[in-house]
CSV table of C-alpha atoms in Angstrom, one decimal:
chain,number,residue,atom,x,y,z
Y,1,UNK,CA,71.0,19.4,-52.3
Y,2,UNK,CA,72.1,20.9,-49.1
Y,3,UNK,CA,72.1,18.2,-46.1
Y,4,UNK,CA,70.5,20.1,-43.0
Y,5,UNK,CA,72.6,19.5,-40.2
Y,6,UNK,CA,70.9,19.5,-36.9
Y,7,UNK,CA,72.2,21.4,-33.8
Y,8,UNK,CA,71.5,22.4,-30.2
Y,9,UNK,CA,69.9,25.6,-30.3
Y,10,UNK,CA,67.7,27.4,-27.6
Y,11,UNK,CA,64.3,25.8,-29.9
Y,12,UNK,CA,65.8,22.3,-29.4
Y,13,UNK,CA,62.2,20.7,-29.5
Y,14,UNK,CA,62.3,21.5,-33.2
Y,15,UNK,CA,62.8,19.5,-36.2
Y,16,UNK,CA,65.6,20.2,-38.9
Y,17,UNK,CA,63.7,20.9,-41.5
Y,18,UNK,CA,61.6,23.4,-39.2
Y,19,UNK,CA,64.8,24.7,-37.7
Y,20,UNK,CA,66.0,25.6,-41.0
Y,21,UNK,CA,62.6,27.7,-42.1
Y,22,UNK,CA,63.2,29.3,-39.1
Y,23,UNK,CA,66.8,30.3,-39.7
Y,24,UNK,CA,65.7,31.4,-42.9
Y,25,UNK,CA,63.0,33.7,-41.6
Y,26,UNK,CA,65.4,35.0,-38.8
Y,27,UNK,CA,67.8,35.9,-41.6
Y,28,UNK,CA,64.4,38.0,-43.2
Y,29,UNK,CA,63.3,39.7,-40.6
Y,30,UNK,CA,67.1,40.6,-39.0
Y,31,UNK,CA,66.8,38.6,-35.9
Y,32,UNK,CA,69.4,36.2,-34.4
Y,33,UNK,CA,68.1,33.1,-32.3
Y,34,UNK,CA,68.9,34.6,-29.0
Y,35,UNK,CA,66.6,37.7,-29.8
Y,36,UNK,CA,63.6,35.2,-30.9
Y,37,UNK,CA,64.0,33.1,-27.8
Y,38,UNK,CA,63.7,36.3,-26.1
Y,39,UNK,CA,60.4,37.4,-28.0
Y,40,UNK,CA,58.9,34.0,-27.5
Y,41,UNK,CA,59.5,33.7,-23.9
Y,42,UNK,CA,57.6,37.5,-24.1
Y,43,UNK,CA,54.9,35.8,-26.0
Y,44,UNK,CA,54.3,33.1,-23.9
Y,45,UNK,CA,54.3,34.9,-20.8
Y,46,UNK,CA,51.4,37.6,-22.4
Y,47,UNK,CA,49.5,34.4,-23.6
Y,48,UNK,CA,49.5,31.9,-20.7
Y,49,UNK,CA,48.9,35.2,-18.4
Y,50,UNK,CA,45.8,36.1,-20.2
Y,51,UNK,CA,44.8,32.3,-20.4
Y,52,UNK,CA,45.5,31.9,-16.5
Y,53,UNK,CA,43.1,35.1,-15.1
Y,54,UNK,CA,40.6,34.1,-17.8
Y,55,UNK,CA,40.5,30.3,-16.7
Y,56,UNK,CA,39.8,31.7,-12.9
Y,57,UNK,CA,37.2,33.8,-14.1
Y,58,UNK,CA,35.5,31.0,-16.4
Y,59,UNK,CA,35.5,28.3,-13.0
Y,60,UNK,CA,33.8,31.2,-10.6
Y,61,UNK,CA,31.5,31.6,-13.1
Y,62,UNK,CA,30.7,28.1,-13.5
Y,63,UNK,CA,30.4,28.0,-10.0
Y,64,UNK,CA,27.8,30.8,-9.7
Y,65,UNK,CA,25.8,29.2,-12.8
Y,66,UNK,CA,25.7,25.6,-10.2
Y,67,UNK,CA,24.7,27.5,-7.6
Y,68,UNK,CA,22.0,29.5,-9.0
Y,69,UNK,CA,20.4,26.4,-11.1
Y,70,UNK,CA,20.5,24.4,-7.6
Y,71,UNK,CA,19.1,27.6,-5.9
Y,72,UNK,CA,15.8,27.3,-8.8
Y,73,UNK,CA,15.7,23.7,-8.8
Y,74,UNK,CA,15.2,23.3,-5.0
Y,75,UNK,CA,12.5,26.4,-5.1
Y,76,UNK,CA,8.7,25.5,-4.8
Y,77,UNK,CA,7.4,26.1,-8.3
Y,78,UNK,CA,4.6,28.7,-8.2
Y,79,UNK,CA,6.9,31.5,-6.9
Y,80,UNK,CA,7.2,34.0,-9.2
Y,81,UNK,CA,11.1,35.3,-10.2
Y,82,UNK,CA,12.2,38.5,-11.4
Y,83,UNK,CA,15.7,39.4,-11.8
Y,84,UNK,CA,15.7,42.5,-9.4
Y,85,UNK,CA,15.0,41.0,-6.2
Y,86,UNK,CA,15.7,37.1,-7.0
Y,87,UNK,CA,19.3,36.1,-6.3
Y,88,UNK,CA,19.3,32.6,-7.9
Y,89,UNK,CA,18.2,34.3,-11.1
Y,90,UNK,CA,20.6,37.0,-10.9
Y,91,UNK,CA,23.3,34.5,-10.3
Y,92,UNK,CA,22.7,32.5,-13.1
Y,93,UNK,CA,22.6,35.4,-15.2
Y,94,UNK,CA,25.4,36.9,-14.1
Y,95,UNK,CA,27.5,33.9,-14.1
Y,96,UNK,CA,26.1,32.8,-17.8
Y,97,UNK,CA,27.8,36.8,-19.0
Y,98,UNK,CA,30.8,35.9,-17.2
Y,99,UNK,CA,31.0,32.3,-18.2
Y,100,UNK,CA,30.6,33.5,-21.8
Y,101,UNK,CA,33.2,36.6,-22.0
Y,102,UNK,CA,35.8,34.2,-19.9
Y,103,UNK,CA,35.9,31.0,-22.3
Y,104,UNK,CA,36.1,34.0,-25.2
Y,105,UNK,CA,39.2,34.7,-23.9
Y,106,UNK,CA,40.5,31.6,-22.8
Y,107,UNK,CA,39.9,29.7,-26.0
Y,108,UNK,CA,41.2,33.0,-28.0
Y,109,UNK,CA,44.2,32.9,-25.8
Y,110,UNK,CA,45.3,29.0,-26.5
Y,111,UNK,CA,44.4,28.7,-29.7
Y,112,UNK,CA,45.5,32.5,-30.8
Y,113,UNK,CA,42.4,33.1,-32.4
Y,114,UNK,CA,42.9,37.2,-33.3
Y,115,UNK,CA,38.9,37.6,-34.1
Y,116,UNK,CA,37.9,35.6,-30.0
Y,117,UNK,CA,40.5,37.9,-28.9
Y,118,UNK,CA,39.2,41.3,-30.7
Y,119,UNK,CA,35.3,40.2,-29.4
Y,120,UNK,CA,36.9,39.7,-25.8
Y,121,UNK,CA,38.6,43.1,-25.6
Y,122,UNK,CA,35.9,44.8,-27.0
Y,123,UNK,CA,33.5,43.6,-24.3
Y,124,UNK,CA,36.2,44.5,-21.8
Y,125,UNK,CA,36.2,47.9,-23.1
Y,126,UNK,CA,32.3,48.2,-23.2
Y,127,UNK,CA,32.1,46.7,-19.4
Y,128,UNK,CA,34.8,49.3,-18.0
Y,129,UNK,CA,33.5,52.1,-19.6
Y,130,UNK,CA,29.7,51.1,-18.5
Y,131,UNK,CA,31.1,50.8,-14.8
Y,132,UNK,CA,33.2,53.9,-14.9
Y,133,UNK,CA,29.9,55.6,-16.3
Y,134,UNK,CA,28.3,54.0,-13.1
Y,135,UNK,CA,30.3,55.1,-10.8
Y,136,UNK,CA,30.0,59.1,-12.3
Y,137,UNK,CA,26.4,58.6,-12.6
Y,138,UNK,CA,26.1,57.4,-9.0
Y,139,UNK,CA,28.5,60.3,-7.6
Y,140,UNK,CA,26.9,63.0,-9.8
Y,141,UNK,CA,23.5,62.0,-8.9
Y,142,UNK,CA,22.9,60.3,-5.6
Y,143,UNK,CA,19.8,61.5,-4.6
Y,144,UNK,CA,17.7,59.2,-6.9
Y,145,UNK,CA,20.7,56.5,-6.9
Y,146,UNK,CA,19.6,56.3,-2.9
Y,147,UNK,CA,15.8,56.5,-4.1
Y,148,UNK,CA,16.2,53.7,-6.2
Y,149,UNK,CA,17.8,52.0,-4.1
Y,150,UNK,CA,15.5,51.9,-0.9
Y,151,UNK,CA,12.6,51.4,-3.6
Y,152,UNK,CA,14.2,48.2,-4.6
Y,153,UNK,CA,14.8,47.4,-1.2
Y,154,UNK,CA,11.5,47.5,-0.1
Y,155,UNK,CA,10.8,45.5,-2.6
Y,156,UNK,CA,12.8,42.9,-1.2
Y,157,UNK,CA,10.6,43.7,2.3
Y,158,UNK,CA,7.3,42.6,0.4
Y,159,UNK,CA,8.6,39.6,-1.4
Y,160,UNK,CA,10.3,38.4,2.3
Y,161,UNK,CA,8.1,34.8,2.7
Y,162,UNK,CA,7.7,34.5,-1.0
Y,163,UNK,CA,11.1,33.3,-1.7
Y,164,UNK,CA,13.5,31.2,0.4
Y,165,UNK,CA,17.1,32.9,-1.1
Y,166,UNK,CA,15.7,36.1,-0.9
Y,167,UNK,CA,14.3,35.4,3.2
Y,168,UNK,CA,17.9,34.2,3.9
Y,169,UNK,CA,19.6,36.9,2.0
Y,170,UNK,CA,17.6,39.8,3.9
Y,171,UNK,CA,18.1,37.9,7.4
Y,172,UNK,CA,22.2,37.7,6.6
Y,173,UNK,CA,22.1,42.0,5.7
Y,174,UNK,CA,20.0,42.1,9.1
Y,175,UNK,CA,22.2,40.0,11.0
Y,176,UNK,CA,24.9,41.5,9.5
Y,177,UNK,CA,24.5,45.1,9.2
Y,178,UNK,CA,22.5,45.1,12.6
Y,179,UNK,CA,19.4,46.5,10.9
Y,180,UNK,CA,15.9,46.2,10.4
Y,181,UNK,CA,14.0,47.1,7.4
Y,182,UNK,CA,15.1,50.0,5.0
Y,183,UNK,CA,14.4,53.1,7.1
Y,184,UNK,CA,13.0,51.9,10.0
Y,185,UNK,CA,11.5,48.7,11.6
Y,186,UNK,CA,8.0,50.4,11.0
Y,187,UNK,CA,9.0,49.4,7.1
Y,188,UNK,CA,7.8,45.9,7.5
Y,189,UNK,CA,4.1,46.5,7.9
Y,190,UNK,CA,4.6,46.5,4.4
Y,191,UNK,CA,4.8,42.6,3.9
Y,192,UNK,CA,1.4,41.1,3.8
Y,193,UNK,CA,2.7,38.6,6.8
Y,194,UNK,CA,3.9,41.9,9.5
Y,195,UNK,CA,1.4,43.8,8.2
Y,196,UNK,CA,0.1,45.6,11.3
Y,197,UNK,CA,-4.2,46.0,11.6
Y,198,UNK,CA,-6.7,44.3,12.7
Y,199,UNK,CA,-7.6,42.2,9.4
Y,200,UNK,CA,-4.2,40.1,9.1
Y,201,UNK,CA,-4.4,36.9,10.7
Y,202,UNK,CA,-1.1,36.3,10.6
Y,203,UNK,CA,0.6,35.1,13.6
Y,204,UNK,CA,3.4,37.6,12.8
Y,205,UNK,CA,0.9,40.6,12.5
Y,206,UNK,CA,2.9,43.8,14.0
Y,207,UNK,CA,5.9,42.6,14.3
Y,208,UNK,CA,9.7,41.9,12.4
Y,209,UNK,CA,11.8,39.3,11.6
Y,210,UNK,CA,13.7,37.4,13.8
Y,211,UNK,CA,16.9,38.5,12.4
Y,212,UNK,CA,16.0,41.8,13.6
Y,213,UNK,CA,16.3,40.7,17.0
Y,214,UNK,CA,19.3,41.8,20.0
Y,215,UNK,CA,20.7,38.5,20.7
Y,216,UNK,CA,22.5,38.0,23.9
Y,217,UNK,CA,26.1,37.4,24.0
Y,218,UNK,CA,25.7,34.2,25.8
Y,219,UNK,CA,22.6,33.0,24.1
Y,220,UNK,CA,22.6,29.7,23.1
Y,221,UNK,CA,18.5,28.7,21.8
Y,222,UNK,CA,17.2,31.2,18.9
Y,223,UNK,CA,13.8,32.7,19.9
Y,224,UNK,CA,12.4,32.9,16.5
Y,225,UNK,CA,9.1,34.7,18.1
Y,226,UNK,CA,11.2,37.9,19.6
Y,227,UNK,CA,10.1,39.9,17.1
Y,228,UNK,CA,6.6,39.8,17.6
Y,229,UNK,CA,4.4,42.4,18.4
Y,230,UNK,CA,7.4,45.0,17.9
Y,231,UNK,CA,5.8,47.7,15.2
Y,232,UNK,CA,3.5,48.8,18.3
Y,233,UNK,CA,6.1,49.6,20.3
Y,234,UNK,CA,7.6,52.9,20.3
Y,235,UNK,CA,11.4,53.0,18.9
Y,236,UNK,CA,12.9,53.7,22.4
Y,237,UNK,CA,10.9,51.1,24.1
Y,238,UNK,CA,11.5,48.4,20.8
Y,239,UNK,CA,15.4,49.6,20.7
Y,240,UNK,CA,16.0,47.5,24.0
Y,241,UNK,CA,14.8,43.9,22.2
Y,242,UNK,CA,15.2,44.6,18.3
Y,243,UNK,CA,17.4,47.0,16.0
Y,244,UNK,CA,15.4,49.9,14.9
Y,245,UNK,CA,17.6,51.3,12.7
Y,246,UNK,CA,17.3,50.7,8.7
Y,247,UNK,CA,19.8,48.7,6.8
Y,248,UNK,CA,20.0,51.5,4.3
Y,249,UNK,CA,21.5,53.9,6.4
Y,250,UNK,CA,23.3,51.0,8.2
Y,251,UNK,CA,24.8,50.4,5.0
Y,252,UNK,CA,26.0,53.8,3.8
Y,253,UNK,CA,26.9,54.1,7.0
Y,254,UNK,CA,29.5,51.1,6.8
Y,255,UNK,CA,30.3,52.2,3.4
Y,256,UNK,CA,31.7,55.7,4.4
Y,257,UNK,CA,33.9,53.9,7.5
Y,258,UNK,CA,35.7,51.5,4.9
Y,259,UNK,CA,35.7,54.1,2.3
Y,260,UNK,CA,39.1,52.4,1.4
Y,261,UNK,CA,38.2,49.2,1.8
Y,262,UNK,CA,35.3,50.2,-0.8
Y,263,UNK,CA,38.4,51.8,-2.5
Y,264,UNK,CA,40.7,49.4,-2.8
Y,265,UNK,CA,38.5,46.4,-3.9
Y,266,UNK,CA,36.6,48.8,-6.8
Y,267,UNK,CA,40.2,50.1,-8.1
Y,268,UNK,CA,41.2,46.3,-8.1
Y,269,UNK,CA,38.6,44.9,-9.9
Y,270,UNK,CA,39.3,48.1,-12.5
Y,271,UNK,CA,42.7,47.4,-12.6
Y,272,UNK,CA,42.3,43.7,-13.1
Y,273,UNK,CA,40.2,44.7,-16.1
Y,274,UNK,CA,42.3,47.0,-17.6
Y,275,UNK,CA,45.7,44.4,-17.4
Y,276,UNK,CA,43.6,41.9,-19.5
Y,277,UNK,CA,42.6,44.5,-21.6
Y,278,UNK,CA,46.1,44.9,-22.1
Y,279,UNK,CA,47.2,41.4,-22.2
Y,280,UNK,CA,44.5,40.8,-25.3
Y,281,UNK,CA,45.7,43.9,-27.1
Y,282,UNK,CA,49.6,42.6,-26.5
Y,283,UNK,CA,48.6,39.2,-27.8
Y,284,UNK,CA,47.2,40.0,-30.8
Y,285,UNK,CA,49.9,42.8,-31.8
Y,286,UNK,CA,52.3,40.1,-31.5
Y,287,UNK,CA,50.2,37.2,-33.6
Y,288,UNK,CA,49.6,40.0,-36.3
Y,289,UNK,CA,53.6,40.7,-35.9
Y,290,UNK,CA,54.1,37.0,-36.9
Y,291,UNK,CA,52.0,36.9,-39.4
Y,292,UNK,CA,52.6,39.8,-41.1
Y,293,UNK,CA,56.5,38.7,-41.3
Y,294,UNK,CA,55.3,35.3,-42.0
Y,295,UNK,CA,53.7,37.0,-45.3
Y,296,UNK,CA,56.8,39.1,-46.1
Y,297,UNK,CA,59.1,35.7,-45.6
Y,298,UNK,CA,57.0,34.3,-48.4
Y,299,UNK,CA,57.0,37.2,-50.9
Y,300,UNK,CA,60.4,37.7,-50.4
Y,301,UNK,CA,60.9,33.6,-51.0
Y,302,UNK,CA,58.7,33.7,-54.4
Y,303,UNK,CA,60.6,36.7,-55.8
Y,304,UNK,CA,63.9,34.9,-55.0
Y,305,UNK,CA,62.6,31.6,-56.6
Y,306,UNK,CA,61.4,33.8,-59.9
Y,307,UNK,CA,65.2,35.5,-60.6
Y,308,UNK,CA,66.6,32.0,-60.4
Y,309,UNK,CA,65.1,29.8,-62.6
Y,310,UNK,CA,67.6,26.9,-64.0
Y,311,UNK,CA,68.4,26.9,-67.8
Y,312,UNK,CA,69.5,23.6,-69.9
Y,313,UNK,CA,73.0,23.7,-71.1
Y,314,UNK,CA,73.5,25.3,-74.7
Y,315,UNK,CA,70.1,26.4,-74.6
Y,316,UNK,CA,69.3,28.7,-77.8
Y,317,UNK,CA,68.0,32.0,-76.4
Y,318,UNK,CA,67.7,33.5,-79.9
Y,319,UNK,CA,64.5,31.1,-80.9
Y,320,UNK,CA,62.6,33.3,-78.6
């Protein structure tokens, strides 16, 4: 028998007798070492590429899972969620999809699992094509895209003291967006607590949240009460202590002045898509490459090993 000899080559973490199946499949397949280095390095650039953006993904959305379960845990328990206009439930939904489709890729990635990989394009593919559909549907129709949209919102408005993330969310777009309400300031007489008539007996009967307010430049102590009393106003006398425009318009409003910004982000978050779409589909052409010549290695072996079968000396082939 043949004594391997081991040399340095480019695979030098290798052992001989792996070395020399590899020789041998280089020799089937018509490739010299310096062309496999080449299509390995390839390979593990695709793979650890893939594995890297799908790792980020996976720890965001293990961080949006934490902070949606602390957002329910610290919640008083008789408020009633629904995923439309709760943001700790949308969080931990969102972030349990995302969690989910991320270690898909990731573990298909490492461990070159062809049927992880296949499930985690073909969600890719479903979630692009369901957010280019959105974004058609929402140019083609944006009359009732903008109704649904202020419907939701006031929503929002009449669920304001009910829930804590969704108080602090609303005050942040107000603050923000220097708004108040959806259309108009008028729009929180629907919430049961600025609800303006005579039966309320809320302190905060008539009037807006405080994050509707015109703060001073120099002001250094929050008057939480500034909004009281403002829905009796008229808009050109409540315009001089409290914004009176709604944060729906406020919003489009912004949207149209950083129509790039909008722009930019949503054709990065496409293109981000579509590269690890790519990236999956690259990896597993390459592992079914492997195999495939893997497969022809071996048949080609077996047919070699049954045209050379060893025959005893003086052996009588006429008694057949």
């Amino acid at each position: 028998m043949e004594e391997c000899v081991c040399r340095p080559t480019h695979v030098s973490l290798l052992s001989c007798q792996q070395r020399t199946n590899l020789q041998q499949l280089l020799r089937a397949v018509g490739l010299s070492s310096r062309d496999l280095w080449r299509e390995m390095r390839g390979y593990r650039a695709i793979k650890y590429t893939l594995f890297i953006c799908c790792y980020v993904f996976w720890v965001v959305s293990a961080v949006l899972i934490a902070v949606g379960i602390y957002a329910k845990i610290a919640k008083e328990k008789d408020v009633v969620d629904t995923l439309t206009v709760d943001p700790a439930l949308l969080l931990i939904i969102v972030g349990s999809v995302m969690f989910l489709i991320t270690f898909l890729g990731c573990f298909g990635a490492l461990r070159n699992a062809t049927c992880l990989l296949k499930t985690f394009l073909g969600i890719l593919v479903v979630v692009l094509l369901l957010q280019i559909a959105a974004g058609v549907v929402g140019y083609l129709f944006t009359d009732m895209v903008m109704e649904r949209t202020e419907r939701l919102m006031m929503k929002a408005i009449v669920r304001y003291r009910e829930d804590q993330d969704l108080e602090n969310a609303i005050d942040f777009v107000q603050k923000k967006f220097q708004c108040c309400g959806v259309e108009s300031y008028q729009d929180w007489s629907h919430n049961v607590y600025f609800e303006c008539s005579d039966t309320n007996p809320s302190l905060e009967s008539c009037g807006v949240p405080f994050s509707c307010c015109i703060h001073l430049q120099n002001q250094t102590v929050l008057n939480t009460m500034c909004g009281y009393g403002m829905q009796q106003l008229e808009e050109r006398s409540a315009a001089q202590d409290v914004f009176t425009i709604g944060c729906l318009e406020k919003i489009v409003w912004w949207a149209k002045n950083n129509l790039l910004l909008v722009a930019g982000l949503t054709a990065g978050l496409l293109l981000l898509e579509v590269c690890m779409i790519g990236l999956a589909a690259a990896q597993i052409s390459r592992i079914k490459k492997v195999r495939r010549q893997k497969r022809e290695t071996a048949a080609r072996g077996q047919s070699e090993r049954k045209d050379s079968h060893w025959f005893p000396a003086f052996a009588n082939f006429d008694d057949e």
